Amino acid sequence: MRTVRVWVCLTLVIALGLIGSGCAKPPEAEREAAKKAMEAAVSAGAEKYAGPDFEAEKKTWDTAESQMKEKKYKEAKEGYVNAKAGFEKAASAVAAGKKALTEEANALLGQLESAWKDLEATAKKLEKQLKEKKEAWAGEVKAIQEGLAKAKELIPTDPAGAKAKLEEVKGVIEKWGQTFKELTAPGAKPAPAKK
């Protein structure tokens, strides 16, 4: 009877060992699925248009990769499954993110076009005071006009790039707006008269 118990216990230990070793396989299928989902999200533009969601899942992916190296396969498998779902969510959020950025870029473009018209009008009024800065102003006029045109062209296909271009233009417009304020401030030196 005792021999039977020993054999039953030994059989149970071996069975549990086999089951345990079966679970200790690296989760290659989950890793590959998560990797494909990440690549699809990148192709869709998730880095630009769903940045926070994408970055969160990138961290989940990195953690799973680290767990894989440490042979913590159960945790890695869970991480890959979560990362895959997150990357898919980020990829599906791209359209909404792109639409929101397009609206922001269009609004900023409208503001800057208006500010540019005002700045041009002010420059005409201050033509005499601009003599020393005329060359710099001429170069900036070209940069502003080209920047606005390029941003307008980019908005439908690359609203993130358009917004970045508009931010550059905004900086130039603000710089010249400040310069013009200084030129018209009380106590500002008038341009020297021609002899």
PDB file of C-alpha atoms in Angstrom:
ATOM      1  CA  MET A   1       0.000   0.000   0.000  1.00  0.00           C
ATOM      2  CA  ARG A   2       2.833   2.297   0.878  1.00  0.00           C
ATOM      3  CA  THR A   3       4.469   1.691  -2.482  1.00  0.00           C
ATOM      4  CA  VAL A   4       1.260   2.718  -4.246  1.00  0.00           C
ATOM      5  CA  ARG A   5       1.179   6.014  -2.322  1.00  0.00           C
ATOM      6  CA  VAL A   6       4.804   6.697  -3.205  1.00  0.00           C
ATOM      7  CA  TRP A   7       4.076   6.017  -6.878  1.00  0.00           C
ATOM      8  CA  VAL A   8       0.962   8.226  -6.818  1.00  0.00           C
ATOM      9  CA  CYS A   9       2.903  11.080  -5.156  1.00  0.00           C
ATOM     10  CA  LEU A  10       5.798  10.640  -7.551  1.00  0.00           C
ATOM     11  CA  THR A  11       3.415  10.643 -10.521  1.00  0.00           C
ATOM     12  CA  LEU A  12       1.748  13.823  -9.229  1.00  0.00           C
ATOM     13  CA  VAL A  13       5.093  15.562  -8.791  1.00  0.00           C
ATOM     14  CA  ILE A  14       6.171  14.604 -12.298  1.00  0.00           C
ATOM     15  CA  ALA A  15       2.829  15.711 -13.763  1.00  0.00           C
ATOM     16  CA  LEU A  16       3.003  19.046 -11.970  1.00  0.00           C
ATOM     17  CA  GLY A  17       6.586  19.461 -13.128  1.00  0.00           C
ATOM     18  CA  LEU A  18       5.561  18.847 -16.713  1.00  0.00           C
ATOM     19  CA  ILE A  19       2.655  21.268 -16.430  1.00  0.00           C
ATOM     20  CA  GLY A  20       4.911  23.874 -14.838  1.00  0.00           C
ATOM     21  CA  SER A  21       7.585  23.476 -17.470  1.00  0.00           C
ATOM     22  CA  GLY A  22       4.924  23.753 -20.181  1.00  0.00           C
ATOM     23  CA  CYS A  23       3.978  27.213 -18.845  1.00  0.00           C
ATOM     24  CA  ALA A  24       7.561  28.366 -18.803  1.00  0.00           C
ATOM     25  CA  LYS A  25       7.853  28.725 -22.553  1.00  0.00           C
ATOM     26  CA  PRO A  26       8.732  32.182 -23.898  1.00  0.00           C
ATOM     27  CA  PRO A  27       5.583  33.934 -25.200  1.00  0.00           C
ATOM     28  CA  GLU A  28       6.886  34.333 -28.750  1.00  0.00           C
ATOM     29  CA  ALA A  29       3.437  34.418 -30.378  1.00  0.00           C
ATOM     30  CA  GLU A  30       2.246  37.211 -28.063  1.00  0.00           C
ATOM     31  CA  ARG A  31       5.496  39.106 -28.588  1.00  0.00           C
ATOM     32  CA  GLU A  32       5.180  38.876 -32.367  1.00  0.00           C
ATOM     33  CA  ALA A  33       1.517  39.968 -32.263  1.00  0.00           C
ATOM     34  CA  ALA A  34       2.401  42.976 -30.082  1.00  0.00           C
ATOM     35  CA  LYS A  35       5.309  43.858 -32.367  1.00  0.00           C
ATOM     36  CA  LYS A  36       3.037  43.803 -35.434  1.00  0.00           C
ATOM     37  CA  ALA A  37       0.480  45.967 -33.629  1.00  0.00           C
ATOM     38  CA  MET A  38       3.231  48.435 -32.702  1.00  0.00           C
ATOM     39  CA  GLU A  39       4.465  48.595 -36.315  1.00  0.00           C
ATOM     40  CA  ALA A  40       0.903  49.137 -37.553  1.00  0.00           C
ATOM     41  CA  ALA A  41       0.424  51.954 -35.028  1.00  0.00           C
ATOM     42  CA  VAL A  42       3.656  53.612 -36.166  1.00  0.00           C
ATOM     43  CA  SER A  43       2.596  53.282 -39.819  1.00  0.00           C
ATOM     44  CA  ALA A  44      -0.763  54.848 -38.991  1.00  0.00           C
ATOM     45  CA  GLY A  45       0.949  57.844 -37.363  1.00  0.00           C
ATOM     46  CA  ALA A  46       0.214  57.063 -33.706  1.00  0.00           C
ATOM     47  CA  GLU A  47       3.469  58.665 -32.577  1.00  0.00           C
ATOM     48  CA  LYS A  48       2.290  62.033 -33.953  1.00  0.00           C
ATOM     49  CA  TYR A  49      -1.457  61.885 -33.512  1.00  0.00           C
ATOM     50  CA  ALA A  50      -1.986  59.589 -30.506  1.00  0.00           C
ATOM     51  CA  GLY A  51       1.270  60.297 -28.721  1.00  0.00           C
ATOM     52  CA  PRO A  52       0.256  59.753 -25.075  1.00  0.00           C
ATOM     53  CA  ASP A  53      -1.491  56.436 -25.830  1.00  0.00           C
ATOM     54  CA  PHE A  54       1.386  55.268 -27.991  1.00  0.00           C
ATOM     55  CA  GLU A  55       4.051  56.239 -25.446  1.00  0.00           C
ATOM     56  CA  ALA A  56       2.207  54.450 -22.632  1.00  0.00           C
ATOM     57  CA  GLU A  57       2.103  51.256 -24.660  1.00  0.00           C
ATOM     58  CA  LYS A  58       5.725  51.632 -25.692  1.00  0.00           C
ATOM     59  CA  LYS A  59       6.594  51.548 -21.972  1.00  0.00           C
ATOM     60  CA  THR A  60       4.435  48.441 -21.557  1.00  0.00           C
ATOM     61  CA  TRP A  61       6.301  46.860 -24.480  1.00  0.00           C
ATOM     62  CA  ASP A  62       9.682  47.790 -22.999  1.00  0.00           C
ATOM     63  CA  THR A  63       8.696  46.294 -19.635  1.00  0.00           C
ATOM     64  CA  ALA A  64       7.581  43.057 -21.332  1.00  0.00           C
ATOM     65  CA  GLU A  65      10.864  42.909 -23.230  1.00  0.00           C
ATOM     66  CA  SER A  66      12.761  43.314 -19.985  1.00  0.00           C
ATOM     67  CA  GLN A  67      10.677  40.580 -18.344  1.00  0.00           C
ATOM     68  CA  MET A  68      11.359  38.322 -21.307  1.00  0.00           C
ATOM     69  CA  LYS A  69      15.119  38.738 -20.835  1.00  0.00           C
ATOM     70  CA  GLU A  70      14.693  37.921 -17.148  1.00  0.00           C
ATOM     71  CA  LYS A  71      12.730  34.780 -18.148  1.00  0.00           C
ATOM     72  CA  LYS A  72       9.613  36.032 -16.373  1.00  0.00           C
ATOM     73  CA  TYR A  73       7.509  34.588 -19.143  1.00  0.00           C
ATOM     74  CA  LYS A  74       4.121  34.790 -17.450  1.00  0.00           C
ATOM     75  CA  GLU A  75       4.537  38.529 -16.756  1.00  0.00           C
ATOM     76  CA  ALA A  76       6.020  39.111 -20.215  1.00  0.00           C
ATOM     77  CA  LYS A  77       3.084  37.354 -21.868  1.00  0.00           C
ATOM     78  CA  GLU A  78       0.631  39.560 -19.982  1.00  0.00           C
ATOM     79  CA  GLY A  79       2.668  42.650 -20.922  1.00  0.00           C
ATOM     80  CA  TYR A  80       2.695  41.737 -24.615  1.00  0.00           C
ATOM     81  CA  VAL A  81      -1.049  41.100 -24.617  1.00  0.00           C
ATOM     82  CA  ASN A  82      -1.649  44.485 -22.954  1.00  0.00           C
ATOM     83  CA  ALA A  83       0.789  46.244 -25.289  1.00  0.00           C
ATOM     84  CA  LYS A  84      -0.914  44.755 -28.361  1.00  0.00           C
ATOM     85  CA  ALA A  85      -4.319  45.984 -27.194  1.00  0.00           C
ATOM     86  CA  GLY A  86      -2.874  49.423 -26.395  1.00  0.00           C
ATOM     87  CA  PHE A  87      -1.122  49.750 -29.749  1.00  0.00           C
ATOM     88  CA  GLU A  88      -4.359  48.846 -31.506  1.00  0.00           C
ATOM     89  CA  LYS A  89      -6.178  51.483 -29.454  1.00  0.00           C
ATOM     90  CA  ALA A  90      -3.500  54.086 -30.314  1.00  0.00           C
ATOM     91  CA  ALA A  91      -3.762  53.222 -34.018  1.00  0.00           C
ATOM     92  CA  SER A  92      -7.534  53.675 -33.915  1.00  0.00           C
ATOM     93  CA  ALA A  93      -7.120  57.044 -32.132  1.00  0.00           C
ATOM     94  CA  VAL A  94      -5.004  58.430 -34.972  1.00  0.00           C
ATOM     95  CA  ALA A  95      -7.963  59.686 -37.016  1.00  0.00           C
ATOM     96  CA  ALA A  96      -9.401  61.640 -34.087  1.00  0.00           C
ATOM     97  CA  GLY A  97      -5.978  63.015 -33.161  1.00  0.00           C
ATOM     98  CA  LYS A  98      -5.288  64.039 -36.737  1.00  0.00           C
ATOM     99  CA  LYS A  99      -8.671  65.744 -36.997  1.00  0.00           C
ATOM    100  CA  ALA A 100      -8.093  67.683 -33.762  1.00  0.00           C
ATOM    101  CA  LEU A 101      -4.618  68.747 -34.881  1.00  0.00           C
ATOM    102  CA  THR A 102      -5.987  69.799 -38.270  1.00  0.00           C
ATOM    103  CA  GLU A 103      -8.542  72.010 -36.523  1.00  0.00           C
ATOM    104  CA  GLU A 104      -5.833  73.502 -34.274  1.00  0.00           C
ATOM    105  CA  ALA A 105      -3.564  74.169 -37.258  1.00  0.00           C
ATOM    106  CA  ASN A 106      -6.401  75.803 -39.233  1.00  0.00           C
ATOM    107  CA  ALA A 107      -7.306  78.027 -36.275  1.00  0.00           C
ATOM    108  CA  LEU A 108      -3.671  79.019 -35.764  1.00  0.00           C
ATOM    109  CA  LEU A 109      -3.288  79.700 -39.489  1.00  0.00           C
ATOM    110  CA  GLY A 110      -6.274  82.069 -39.384  1.00  0.00           C
ATOM    111  CA  GLN A 111      -4.858  83.904 -36.359  1.00  0.00           C
ATOM    112  CA  LEU A 112      -1.435  84.237 -37.939  1.00  0.00           C
ATOM    113  CA  GLU A 113      -2.773  85.431 -41.287  1.00  0.00           C
ATOM    114  CA  SER A 114      -4.670  88.167 -39.441  1.00  0.00           C
ATOM    115  CA  ALA A 115      -1.626  89.049 -37.335  1.00  0.00           C
ATOM    116  CA  TRP A 116       0.487  89.124 -40.500  1.00  0.00           C
ATOM    117  CA  LYS A 117      -1.873  91.614 -42.208  1.00  0.00           C
ATOM    118  CA  ASP A 118      -1.704  93.851 -39.133  1.00  0.00           C
ATOM    119  CA  LEU A 119       2.075  93.552 -39.043  1.00  0.00           C
ATOM    120  CA  GLU A 120       2.393  94.487 -42.727  1.00  0.00           C
ATOM    121  CA  ALA A 121       0.173  97.530 -42.196  1.00  0.00           C
ATOM    122  CA  THR A 122       2.267  98.604 -39.215  1.00  0.00           C
ATOM    123  CA  ALA A 123       5.460  98.133 -41.226  1.00  0.00           C
ATOM    124  CA  LYS A 124       4.163 100.470 -43.936  1.00  0.00           C
ATOM    125  CA  LYS A 125       3.409 103.102 -41.327  1.00  0.00           C
ATOM    126  CA  LEU A 126       6.866 102.717 -39.816  1.00  0.00           C
ATOM    127  CA  GLU A 127       8.772 102.706 -43.091  1.00  0.00           C
ATOM    128  CA  LYS A 128      11.020 105.592 -42.038  1.00  0.00           C
ATOM    129  CA  GLN A 129      11.850 104.069 -38.654  1.00  0.00           C
ATOM    130  CA  LEU A 130      12.649 100.718 -40.301  1.00  0.00           C
ATOM    131  CA  LYS A 131      15.568 102.046 -42.350  1.00  0.00           C
ATOM    132  CA  GLU A 132      18.197 100.361 -40.151  1.00  0.00           C
ATOM    133  CA  LYS A 133      16.256  97.115 -40.044  1.00  0.00           C
ATOM    134  CA  LYS A 134      14.971  97.181 -43.619  1.00  0.00           C
ATOM    135  CA  GLU A 135      17.170  94.348 -44.864  1.00  0.00           C
ATOM    136  CA  ALA A 136      16.347  92.113 -41.908  1.00  0.00           C
ATOM    137  CA  TRP A 137      12.656  92.920 -42.312  1.00  0.00           C
ATOM    138  CA  ALA A 138      12.728  92.048 -46.022  1.00  0.00           C
ATOM    139  CA  GLY A 139      14.195  88.611 -45.259  1.00  0.00           C
ATOM    140  CA  GLU A 140      11.621  87.979 -42.552  1.00  0.00           C
ATOM    141  CA  VAL A 141       8.754  89.036 -44.851  1.00  0.00           C
ATOM    142  CA  LYS A 142       9.795  86.319 -47.270  1.00  0.00           C
ATOM    143  CA  ALA A 143      10.155  83.745 -44.458  1.00  0.00           C
ATOM    144  CA  ILE A 144       6.706  84.572 -43.056  1.00  0.00           C
ATOM    145  CA  GLN A 145       5.010  84.404 -46.456  1.00  0.00           C
ATOM    146  CA  GLU A 146       6.714  81.125 -47.344  1.00  0.00           C
ATOM    147  CA  GLY A 147       5.994  79.680 -43.900  1.00  0.00           C
ATOM    148  CA  LEU A 148       2.292  80.497 -44.100  1.00  0.00           C
ATOM    149  CA  ALA A 149       2.073  79.052 -47.627  1.00  0.00           C
ATOM    150  CA  LYS A 150       3.936  75.871 -46.648  1.00  0.00           C
ATOM    151  CA  ALA A 151       1.763  75.375 -43.553  1.00  0.00           C
ATOM    152  CA  LYS A 152      -1.418  75.835 -45.607  1.00  0.00           C
ATOM    153  CA  GLU A 153      -0.129  73.200 -48.030  1.00  0.00           C
ATOM    154  CA  LEU A 154       0.760  70.758 -45.213  1.00  0.00           C
ATOM    155  CA  ILE A 155      -2.463  70.950 -43.190  1.00  0.00           C
ATOM    156  CA  PRO A 156      -4.420  68.312 -45.161  1.00  0.00           C
ATOM    157  CA  THR A 157      -1.629  65.722 -45.216  1.00  0.00           C
ATOM    158  CA  ASP A 158       0.578  66.536 -42.217  1.00  0.00           C
ATOM    159  CA  PRO A 159      -1.198  68.713 -39.653  1.00  0.00           C
ATOM    160  CA  ALA A 160       1.568  68.072 -37.092  1.00  0.00           C
ATOM    161  CA  GLY A 161       4.188  69.398 -39.524  1.00  0.00           C
ATOM    162  CA  ALA A 162       1.919  72.318 -40.415  1.00  0.00           C
ATOM    163  CA  LYS A 163       1.465  73.232 -36.762  1.00  0.00           C
ATOM    164  CA  ALA A 164       5.231  73.111 -36.178  1.00  0.00           C
ATOM    165  CA  LYS A 165       5.762  75.417 -39.188  1.00  0.00           C
ATOM    166  CA  LEU A 166       3.066  77.788 -37.908  1.00  0.00           C
ATOM    167  CA  GLU A 167       4.741  77.936 -34.495  1.00  0.00           C
ATOM    168  CA  GLU A 168       7.947  79.062 -36.230  1.00  0.00           C
ATOM    169  CA  VAL A 169       6.047  81.761 -38.131  1.00  0.00           C
ATOM    170  CA  LYS A 170       4.299  82.825 -34.931  1.00  0.00           C
ATOM    171  CA  GLY A 171       7.677  83.390 -33.281  1.00  0.00           C
ATOM    172  CA  VAL A 172       8.842  85.622 -36.139  1.00  0.00           C
ATOM    173  CA  ILE A 173       5.591  87.618 -36.163  1.00  0.00           C
ATOM    174  CA  GLU A 174       5.750  88.114 -32.395  1.00  0.00           C
ATOM    175  CA  LYS A 175       9.400  89.204 -32.624  1.00  0.00           C
ATOM    176  CA  TRP A 176       8.592  91.859 -35.224  1.00  0.00           C
ATOM    177  CA  GLY A 177       5.470  92.927 -33.353  1.00  0.00           C
ATOM    178  CA  GLN A 178       7.680  93.610 -30.342  1.00  0.00           C
ATOM    179  CA  THR A 179      10.239  95.427 -32.508  1.00  0.00           C
ATOM    180  CA  PHE A 180       7.512  97.677 -33.902  1.00  0.00           C
ATOM    181  CA  LYS A 181       6.216  98.426 -30.399  1.00  0.00           C
ATOM    182  CA  GLU A 182       9.705  99.478 -29.372  1.00  0.00           C
ATOM    183  CA  LEU A 183      10.007 101.714 -32.440  1.00  0.00           C
ATOM    184  CA  THR A 184       6.754 103.490 -31.611  1.00  0.00           C
ATOM    185  CA  ALA A 185       7.311 103.679 -27.853  1.00  0.00           C
ATOM    186  CA  PRO A 186       7.650 107.152 -26.338  1.00  0.00           C
ATOM    187  CA  GLY A 187      11.318 108.104 -26.299  1.00  0.00           C
ATOM    188  CA  ALA A 188      12.203 105.862 -29.249  1.00  0.00           C
ATOM    189  CA  LYS A 189      14.784 107.397 -31.535  1.00  0.00           C
ATOM    190  CA  PRO A 190      13.346 108.571 -34.837  1.00  0.00           C
ATOM    191  CA  ALA A 191      15.199 107.535 -37.943  1.00  0.00           C
ATOM    192  CA  PRO A 192      17.913 110.025 -38.932  1.00  0.00           C
ATOM    193  CA  ALA A 193      16.756 112.536 -41.532  1.00  0.00           C
ATOM    194  CA  LYS A 194      18.371 112.459 -44.978  1.00  0.00           C
ATOM    195  CA  LYS A 195      20.609 115.385 -45.785  1.00  0.00           C
TER     196      LYS A 195
END
